[in-house]
Amino acid sequence: MNPAEQSLWQWQGWSIGWSLSQSQRDAEVAVLLIHGFGANTGHWRFNQPVLGELAPTYAIDLLGFGRSDQPRARLKDEANEPGAVHYGFDLWGQQVADFCKEVIGRPVMLVGNSIGGVVALRTAQMLLQDPGNSSCKGVVLIDCAQRLMDDKQLATQPAWMAWIRPLLKTLVRQRWLSTALFRNAARPGVIRQVLKQAYASGNNIDDDLVQLLYEPTRREGAAEAFRGFINLFDDVLAPDLMRDLEIPVHLIWGERDPWEPLPEATRWNETLACVLSLNVISEAGHCPHDEVPGQVNPLLLSLVQKTG
């Protein structure tokens, strides 16, 4: 298997990190892997080379993460300032859609983990609204973010949440506090503890994983995407994006995901017409593609074959 080649792409004045793994085999459909919050292209270390043997397989760093630039965060109600961006799913969706059109240049299957799943759905929506360009042939959601803290999810939260919500919103918009929270979390020991929560079986929590997550946090602007994301109280939700989607969506879910409840994924599978399958990975948590790639890769390969 060939290791992924690392590259940079210029998008709207920003430098974007991406990688590509491919064999000599030609394929009509490419694969694009979209990481979750705090991760980067390296989080597909066990998947990208395997998929690349079957089809050109790209991975991209969302703006604010990995090797991509980390511009200053601007919240919705803050005055615009040069070089600042509003982090959210429209921004990331446009970034990925433009990457599909300008770099990949062929039909694509999008694979997203956690918030990367929501980005994948928003990207698919944008690509399908632009028929003059390369289209999206399908989406695979791996433990897609349900965004339970969004205002539209308030009815599903405990009653006391409505009382503390205004204070919470006031606090997390303060840059000094969001930066302090980020710096406290962005330490190798803390990262390892979070991984022990996310990876239910404990598989593949190694030094390489900790380092690939830690390294981008050392950059000057690393806290800005964190500030932008924790202030996303009113943005798109995955079920709303899927409701009118006319391409196949497949779900892969860790049975013991501590953050994105499996029953909600089951509900999506039962109620949304575009969702064609739900594969539950036993004993796995939030990132089964990295925790148990031996179980996830065959599923992805099968979906790529069916899509191509």
mmCIF file of C-alpha atoms in Angstrom:
data_model
loop_
_atom_site.group_PDB
_atom_site.id
_atom_site.type_symbol
_atom_site.label_atom_id
_atom_site.label_comp_id
_atom_site.label_asym_id
_atom_site.label_seq_id
_atom_site.Cartn_x
_atom_site.Cartn_y
_atom_site.Cartn_z
ATOM 1 C CA MET A 1 0.000 0.000 0.000
ATOM 2 C CA ASN A 2 1.273 3.449 -0.923
ATOM 3 C CA PRO A 3 1.549 6.059 1.832
ATOM 4 C CA ALA A 4 -0.567 9.174 1.361
ATOM 5 C CA GLU A 5 1.113 12.047 -0.470
ATOM 6 C CA GLN A 6 0.822 15.367 1.390
ATOM 7 C CA SER A 7 -0.065 18.570 -0.473
ATOM 8 C CA LEU A 8 -1.346 22.113 0.040
ATOM 9 C CA TRP A 9 -4.158 23.873 -1.842
ATOM 10 C CA GLN A 10 -4.905 27.587 -1.894
ATOM 11 C CA TRP A 11 -8.541 28.391 -1.173
ATOM 12 C CA GLN A 12 -9.901 31.934 -0.771
ATOM 13 C CA GLY A 13 -6.466 33.092 0.332
ATOM 14 C CA TRP A 14 -6.027 30.295 2.865
ATOM 15 C CA SER A 15 -3.644 27.354 2.709
ATOM 16 C CA ILE A 16 -5.418 24.004 3.029
ATOM 17 C CA GLY A 17 -3.731 20.703 3.863
ATOM 18 C CA TRP A 18 -4.761 17.566 1.989
ATOM 19 C CA SER A 19 -3.433 14.148 1.096
ATOM 20 C CA LEU A 20 -3.949 11.538 -1.598
ATOM 21 C CA SER A 21 -3.483 7.794 -1.692
ATOM 22 C CA GLN A 22 -3.969 5.964 -4.991
ATOM 23 C CA SER A 23 -2.763 2.972 -6.949
ATOM 24 C CA GLN A 24 -2.380 2.727 -10.718
ATOM 25 C CA ARG A 25 -5.954 1.468 -11.010
ATOM 26 C CA ASP A 26 -8.329 3.896 -12.657
ATOM 27 C CA ALA A 27 -11.727 4.547 -11.103
ATOM 28 C CA GLU A 28 -14.695 6.690 -12.054
ATOM 29 C CA VAL A 29 -15.444 7.715 -8.460
ATOM 30 C CA ALA A 30 -13.004 9.127 -5.911
ATOM 31 C CA VAL A 31 -13.298 9.012 -2.119
ATOM 32 C CA LEU A 32 -12.890 12.055 0.148
ATOM 33 C CA LEU A 33 -12.333 11.555 3.877
ATOM 34 C CA ILE A 34 -13.405 14.376 6.227
ATOM 35 C CA HIS A 35 -12.155 14.323 9.815
ATOM 36 C CA GLY A 36 -13.955 15.221 13.019
ATOM 37 C CA PHE A 37 -13.416 18.041 15.518
ATOM 38 C CA GLY A 38 -9.803 18.427 16.603
ATOM 39 C CA ALA A 39 -8.554 15.791 14.163
ATOM 40 C CA ASN A 40 -6.912 16.025 10.726
ATOM 41 C CA THR A 41 -5.992 13.978 7.658
ATOM 42 C CA GLY A 42 -3.736 11.775 9.780
ATOM 43 C CA HIS A 43 -6.760 10.357 11.592
ATOM 44 C CA TRP A 44 -7.413 8.254 8.467
ATOM 45 C CA ARG A 45 -3.999 6.586 8.821
ATOM 46 C CA PHE A 46 -5.424 3.047 8.734
ATOM 47 C CA ASN A 47 -8.103 3.705 6.103
ATOM 48 C CA GLN A 48 -6.734 5.961 3.377
ATOM 49 C CA PRO A 49 -3.991 3.604 2.100
ATOM 50 C CA VAL A 50 -6.433 0.674 2.014
ATOM 51 C CA LEU A 51 -9.142 2.584 0.137
ATOM 52 C CA GLY A 52 -6.498 4.061 -2.149
ATOM 53 C CA GLU A 53 -5.851 0.603 -3.581
ATOM 54 C CA LEU A 54 -9.397 0.615 -4.959
ATOM 55 C CA ALA A 55 -10.033 4.277 -5.832
ATOM 56 C CA PRO A 56 -8.226 7.623 -5.540
ATOM 57 C CA THR A 57 -8.706 8.484 -1.868
ATOM 58 C CA TYR A 58 -8.284 12.040 -0.659
ATOM 59 C CA ALA A 59 -8.326 13.443 2.867
ATOM 60 C CA ILE A 60 -8.641 17.124 3.706
ATOM 61 C CA ASP A 61 -7.894 19.312 6.717
ATOM 62 C CA LEU A 62 -10.843 21.574 7.448
ATOM 63 C CA LEU A 63 -9.950 25.244 7.825
ATOM 64 C CA GLY A 64 -8.718 25.750 11.395
ATOM 65 C CA PHE A 65 -7.381 22.197 11.799
ATOM 66 C CA GLY A 66 -4.382 20.069 10.904
ATOM 67 C CA ARG A 67 -2.047 21.690 8.387
ATOM 68 C CA SER A 68 -4.697 24.132 7.159
ATOM 69 C CA ASP A 69 -4.532 27.784 8.131
ATOM 70 C CA GLN A 70 -6.117 28.761 11.447
ATOM 71 C CA PRO A 71 -7.706 32.204 10.945
ATOM 72 C CA ARG A 72 -9.252 34.260 13.714
ATOM 73 C CA ALA A 73 -12.821 33.326 14.647
ATOM 74 C CA ARG A 74 -15.677 35.775 14.141
ATOM 75 C CA LEU A 75 -18.990 34.974 15.801
ATOM 76 C CA LYS A 76 -22.232 35.723 13.943
ATOM 77 C CA ASP A 77 -23.004 38.923 15.832
ATOM 78 C CA GLU A 78 -19.430 40.238 15.922
ATOM 79 C CA ALA A 79 -18.224 42.968 13.586
ATOM 80 C CA ASN A 80 -16.366 41.763 10.544
ATOM 81 C CA GLU A 81 -12.610 42.195 10.639
ATOM 82 C CA PRO A 82 -9.958 41.495 8.013
ATOM 83 C CA GLY A 83 -8.798 37.888 8.038
ATOM 84 C CA ALA A 84 -11.512 36.613 10.394
ATOM 85 C CA VAL A 85 -13.969 33.855 9.458
ATOM 86 C CA HIS A 86 -17.221 32.526 10.826
ATOM 87 C CA TYR A 87 -16.464 28.879 11.531
ATOM 88 C CA GLY A 88 -19.444 26.708 10.710
ATOM 89 C CA PHE A 89 -20.867 24.178 8.298
ATOM 90 C CA ASP A 90 -21.463 26.635 5.464
ATOM 91 C CA LEU A 91 -17.772 27.610 5.549
ATOM 92 C CA TRP A 92 -16.480 24.051 5.762
ATOM 93 C CA GLY A 93 -19.064 22.755 3.302
ATOM 94 C CA GLN A 94 -18.032 25.368 0.734
ATOM 95 C CA GLN A 95 -14.364 24.568 1.331
ATOM 96 C CA VAL A 96 -14.910 20.872 0.672
ATOM 97 C CA ALA A 97 -17.271 21.428 -2.268
ATOM 98 C CA ASP A 98 -14.711 23.697 -3.942
ATOM 99 C CA PHE A 99 -11.998 21.107 -3.281
ATOM 100 C CA CYS A 100 -14.117 18.461 -4.991
ATOM 101 C CA LYS A 101 -14.569 20.686 -8.031
ATOM 102 C CA GLU A 102 -11.086 22.212 -8.298
ATOM 103 C CA VAL A 103 -8.820 19.386 -7.131
ATOM 104 C CA ILE A 104 -10.655 16.056 -7.399
ATOM 105 C CA GLY A 105 -12.582 16.882 -10.567
ATOM 106 C CA ARG A 106 -14.620 13.684 -10.741
ATOM 107 C CA PRO A 107 -17.673 12.212 -8.988
ATOM 108 C CA VAL A 108 -16.980 11.585 -5.324
ATOM 109 C CA MET A 109 -18.132 9.564 -2.345
ATOM 110 C CA LEU A 110 -17.836 11.561 0.873
ATOM 111 C CA VAL A 111 -16.906 9.882 4.157
ATOM 112 C CA GLY A 112 -17.134 11.926 7.370
ATOM 113 C CA ASN A 113 -16.540 11.202 11.039
ATOM 114 C CA SER A 114 -18.258 13.218 13.805
ATOM 115 C CA ILE A 115 -18.613 16.865 12.650
ATOM 116 C CA GLY A 116 -17.006 15.712 9.417
ATOM 117 C CA GLY A 117 -20.243 13.852 8.776
ATOM 118 C CA VAL A 118 -22.261 17.075 8.953
ATOM 119 C CA VAL A 119 -19.694 18.740 6.681
ATOM 120 C CA ALA A 120 -20.062 15.841 4.236
ATOM 121 C CA LEU A 121 -23.845 16.271 4.142
ATOM 122 C CA ARG A 122 -23.614 20.042 3.642
ATOM 123 C CA THR A 123 -21.023 19.487 0.906
ATOM 124 C CA ALA A 124 -23.236 16.936 -0.829
ATOM 125 C CA GLN A 125 -26.116 19.393 -0.748
ATOM 126 C CA MET A 126 -23.940 22.118 -2.315
ATOM 127 C CA LEU A 127 -22.552 19.827 -5.021
ATOM 128 C CA LEU A 128 -25.982 18.568 -5.986
ATOM 129 C CA GLN A 129 -27.245 22.145 -6.294
ATOM 130 C CA ASP A 130 -24.471 22.828 -8.821
ATOM 131 C CA PRO A 131 -25.118 20.334 -11.651
ATOM 132 C CA GLY A 132 -22.419 21.841 -13.890
ATOM 133 C CA ASN A 133 -19.670 20.368 -11.725
ATOM 134 C CA SER A 134 -18.558 16.988 -10.409
ATOM 135 C CA SER A 135 -21.365 15.394 -8.469
ATOM 136 C CA CYS A 136 -21.594 13.537 -5.203
ATOM 137 C CA LYS A 137 -22.512 9.866 -5.555
ATOM 138 C CA GLY A 138 -23.022 9.020 -1.883
ATOM 139 C CA VAL A 139 -22.201 9.811 1.731
ATOM 140 C CA VAL A 140 -20.932 7.598 4.543
ATOM 141 C CA LEU A 141 -21.434 8.924 8.076
ATOM 142 C CA ILE A 142 -19.204 7.446 10.768
ATOM 143 C CA ASP A 143 -20.651 8.379 14.176
ATOM 144 C CA CYS A 144 -21.990 11.633 12.765
ATOM 145 C CA ALA A 145 -22.273 14.556 15.182
ATOM 146 C CA GLN A 146 -25.828 15.003 16.440
ATOM 147 C CA ARG A 147 -25.036 18.492 17.803
ATOM 148 C CA LEU A 148 -27.073 18.127 20.976
ATOM 149 C CA MET A 149 -26.125 21.623 22.198
ATOM 150 C CA ASP A 150 -27.743 23.365 19.231
ATOM 151 C CA ASP A 151 -30.678 25.628 20.093
ATOM 152 C CA LYS A 152 -32.947 23.465 17.941
ATOM 153 C CA GLN A 153 -32.155 20.500 20.211
ATOM 154 C CA LEU A 154 -33.180 22.261 23.428
ATOM 155 C CA ALA A 155 -36.398 20.266 23.756
ATOM 156 C CA THR A 156 -34.336 17.066 24.011
ATOM 157 C CA GLN A 157 -32.193 18.404 26.863
ATOM 158 C CA PRO A 158 -32.866 18.349 30.626
ATOM 159 C CA ALA A 159 -35.016 21.220 31.896
ATOM 160 C CA TRP A 160 -32.144 22.755 33.866
ATOM 161 C CA MET A 161 -30.241 23.298 30.627
ATOM 162 C CA ALA A 162 -32.662 26.064 29.640
ATOM 163 C CA TRP A 163 -31.750 27.938 32.831
ATOM 164 C CA ILE A 164 -27.980 27.830 32.462
ATOM 165 C CA ARG A 165 -27.906 28.209 28.676
ATOM 166 C CA PRO A 166 -27.775 32.059 28.598
ATOM 167 C CA LEU A 167 -24.875 32.079 31.067
ATOM 168 C CA LEU A 168 -23.096 29.332 29.140
ATOM 169 C CA LYS A 169 -23.416 31.265 25.887
ATOM 170 C CA THR A 170 -22.087 34.440 27.505
ATOM 171 C CA LEU A 171 -19.092 32.633 28.959
ATOM 172 C CA VAL A 172 -17.924 30.635 25.948
ATOM 173 C CA ARG A 173 -17.940 33.665 23.644
ATOM 174 C CA GLN A 174 -15.194 35.236 25.771
ATOM 175 C CA ARG A 175 -11.932 34.688 23.890
ATOM 176 C CA TRP A 176 -9.812 34.622 27.039
ATOM 177 C CA LEU A 177 -11.938 31.795 28.445
ATOM 178 C CA SER A 178 -12.187 29.750 25.247
ATOM 179 C CA THR A 179 -8.414 30.058 24.797
ATOM 180 C CA ALA A 180 -7.787 28.976 28.391
ATOM 181 C CA LEU A 181 -10.126 25.989 27.977
ATOM 182 C CA PHE A 182 -8.410 25.023 24.745
ATOM 183 C CA ARG A 183 -4.903 25.281 26.148
ATOM 184 C CA ASN A 184 -5.875 23.179 29.143
ATOM 185 C CA ALA A 185 -7.309 20.476 26.863
ATOM 186 C CA ALA A 186 -4.510 20.609 24.291
ATOM 187 C CA ARG A 187 -1.980 18.669 26.345
ATOM 188 C CA PRO A 188 -0.787 15.147 25.516
ATOM 189 C CA GLY A 189 -1.986 13.733 28.835
ATOM 190 C CA VAL A 190 -5.459 15.235 28.473
ATOM 191 C CA ILE A 191 -5.681 14.168 24.836
ATOM 192 C CA ARG A 192 -4.880 10.604 25.866
ATOM 193 C CA GLN A 193 -7.589 10.665 28.542
ATOM 194 C CA VAL A 194 -10.183 11.938 26.052
ATOM 195 C CA LEU A 195 -9.158 9.200 23.643
ATOM 196 C CA LYS A 196 -9.754 6.616 26.351
ATOM 197 C CA GLN A 197 -13.346 7.880 26.532
ATOM 198 C CA ALA A 198 -13.785 7.990 22.766
ATOM 199 C CA TYR A 199 -12.157 4.613 21.986
ATOM 200 C CA ALA A 200 -14.317 2.265 24.015
ATOM 201 C CA SER A 201 -12.130 -0.803 23.479
ATOM 202 C CA GLY A 202 -8.875 1.077 23.989
ATOM 203 C CA ASN A 203 -7.503 -0.204 20.680
ATOM 204 C CA ASN A 204 -4.949 1.903 18.792
ATOM 205 C CA ILE A 205 -4.535 4.624 21.411
ATOM 206 C CA ASP A 206 -0.829 4.932 20.684
ATOM 207 C CA ASP A 207 1.823 7.647 20.784
ATOM 208 C CA ASP A 208 1.424 8.322 17.069
ATOM 209 C CA LEU A 209 -2.270 9.102 17.528
ATOM 210 C CA VAL A 210 -1.658 11.424 20.471
ATOM 211 C CA GLN A 211 1.083 13.223 18.550
ATOM 212 C CA LEU A 212 -0.941 13.710 15.359
ATOM 213 C CA LEU A 213 -3.739 15.285 17.418
ATOM 214 C CA TYR A 214 -1.383 17.321 19.617
ATOM 215 C CA GLU A 215 0.941 18.775 16.984
ATOM 216 C CA PRO A 216 -1.577 21.158 15.311
ATOM 217 C CA THR A 217 -2.633 22.542 18.717
ATOM 218 C CA ARG A 218 0.820 24.066 19.154
ATOM 219 C CA ARG A 219 0.262 26.541 16.328
ATOM 220 C CA GLU A 220 -0.553 30.154 17.150
ATOM 221 C CA GLY A 221 -4.139 30.211 15.880
ATOM 222 C CA ALA A 222 -5.185 26.754 17.029
ATOM 223 C CA ALA A 223 -7.609 28.044 19.691
ATOM 224 C CA GLU A 224 -9.651 30.050 17.156
ATOM 225 C CA ALA A 225 -11.496 27.142 15.499
ATOM 226 C CA PHE A 226 -12.262 25.852 18.993
ATOM 227 C CA ARG A 227 -13.813 29.207 19.915
ATOM 228 C CA GLY A 228 -15.826 29.245 16.707
ATOM 229 C CA PHE A 229 -17.083 25.694 17.126
ATOM 230 C CA ILE A 230 -18.155 25.904 20.773
ATOM 231 C CA ASN A 231 -20.236 28.962 19.849
ATOM 232 C CA LEU A 232 -22.179 27.140 17.122
ATOM 233 C CA PHE A 233 -25.538 27.168 18.874
ATOM 234 C CA ASP A 234 -27.571 27.681 15.694
ATOM 235 C CA ASP A 235 -26.363 25.794 12.651
ATOM 236 C CA VAL A 236 -27.500 22.899 10.491
ATOM 237 C CA LEU A 237 -28.455 19.487 11.872
ATOM 238 C CA ALA A 238 -27.750 16.210 10.100
ATOM 239 C CA PRO A 239 -31.391 15.002 9.862
ATOM 240 C CA ASP A 240 -32.470 18.287 8.277
ATOM 241 C CA LEU A 241 -29.725 17.995 5.662
ATOM 242 C CA MET A 242 -30.708 14.394 4.904
ATOM 243 C CA ARG A 243 -34.444 14.974 4.663
ATOM 244 C CA ASP A 244 -34.389 16.017 0.998
ATOM 245 C CA LEU A 245 -31.129 14.371 -0.046
ATOM 246 C CA GLU A 246 -31.530 12.197 -3.134
ATOM 247 C CA ILE A 247 -28.297 10.218 -2.939
ATOM 248 C CA PRO A 248 -27.587 7.165 -0.756
ATOM 249 C CA VAL A 249 -26.377 7.674 2.792
ATOM 250 C CA HIS A 250 -24.839 4.857 4.818
ATOM 251 C CA LEU A 251 -24.234 4.887 8.564
ATOM 252 C CA ILE A 252 -21.353 3.232 10.402
ATOM 253 C CA TRP A 253 -21.620 3.550 14.184
ATOM 254 C CA GLY A 254 -19.636 2.511 17.214
ATOM 255 C CA GLU A 255 -21.940 0.570 19.532
ATOM 256 C CA ARG A 256 -20.431 2.256 22.609
ATOM 257 C CA ASP A 257 -20.060 5.808 21.328
ATOM 258 C CA PRO A 258 -20.162 7.937 24.508
ATOM 259 C CA TRP A 259 -21.088 11.174 22.717
ATOM 260 C CA GLU A 260 -23.371 10.351 19.774
ATOM 261 C CA PRO A 261 -26.088 7.939 20.973
ATOM 262 C CA LEU A 262 -26.693 4.898 18.798
ATOM 263 C CA PRO A 263 -30.529 5.086 19.221
ATOM 264 C CA GLU A 264 -30.550 8.357 17.278
ATOM 265 C CA ALA A 265 -28.635 6.722 14.425
ATOM 266 C CA THR A 266 -31.185 3.914 14.502
ATOM 267 C CA ARG A 267 -33.973 6.485 14.213
ATOM 268 C CA TRP A 268 -32.281 8.061 11.190
ATOM 269 C CA ASN A 269 -32.020 4.630 9.594
ATOM 270 C CA GLU A 270 -35.708 3.951 10.174
ATOM 271 C CA THR A 271 -37.184 7.323 9.221
ATOM 272 C CA LEU A 272 -34.997 8.971 6.552
ATOM 273 C CA ALA A 273 -35.491 7.734 3.004
ATOM 274 C CA CYS A 274 -31.925 8.431 1.878
ATOM 275 C CA VAL A 275 -30.386 6.273 4.633
ATOM 276 C CA LEU A 276 -29.909 2.818 3.154
ATOM 277 C CA SER A 277 -27.943 1.024 5.867
ATOM 278 C CA LEU A 278 -26.698 1.121 9.436
ATOM 279 C CA ASN A 279 -23.687 -0.985 10.388
ATOM 280 C CA VAL A 280 -23.041 -1.137 14.131
ATOM 281 C CA ILE A 281 -19.462 -1.859 15.188
ATOM 282 C CA SER A 282 -19.569 -3.825 18.437
ATOM 283 C CA GLU A 283 -17.437 -2.665 21.362
ATOM 284 C CA ALA A 284 -16.255 0.415 19.429
ATOM 285 C CA GLY A 285 -16.680 4.068 20.352
ATOM 286 C CA HIS A 286 -16.761 7.403 18.557
ATOM 287 C CA CYS A 287 -14.024 6.763 15.970
ATOM 288 C CA PRO A 288 -14.383 3.126 14.876
ATOM 289 C CA HIS A 289 -12.475 3.776 11.639
ATOM 290 C CA ASP A 290 -9.301 4.284 13.687
ATOM 291 C CA GLU A 291 -10.161 2.119 16.691
ATOM 292 C CA VAL A 292 -11.062 -1.027 14.735
ATOM 293 C CA PRO A 293 -10.101 -0.405 11.086
ATOM 294 C CA GLY A 294 -10.161 -4.140 10.414
ATOM 295 C CA GLN A 295 -13.939 -4.038 10.837
ATOM 296 C CA VAL A 296 -14.605 -0.680 9.171
ATOM 297 C CA ASN A 297 -12.370 -0.932 6.097
ATOM 298 C CA PRO A 298 -14.256 -3.887 4.539
ATOM 299 C CA LEU A 299 -17.506 -1.926 4.894
ATOM 300 C CA LEU A 300 -15.980 1.130 3.238
ATOM 301 C CA LEU A 301 -14.432 -0.932 0.444
ATOM 302 C CA SER A 302 -17.773 -2.566 -0.264
ATOM 303 C CA LEU A 303 -19.519 0.814 -0.425
ATOM 304 C CA VAL A 304 -16.854 2.221 -2.743
ATOM 305 C CA GLN A 305 -17.296 -0.769 -5.072
ATOM 306 C CA LYS A 306 -21.063 -0.325 -5.134
ATOM 307 C CA THR A 307 -20.743 3.431 -5.711
ATOM 308 C CA GLY A 308 -18.149 3.095 -8.482
#
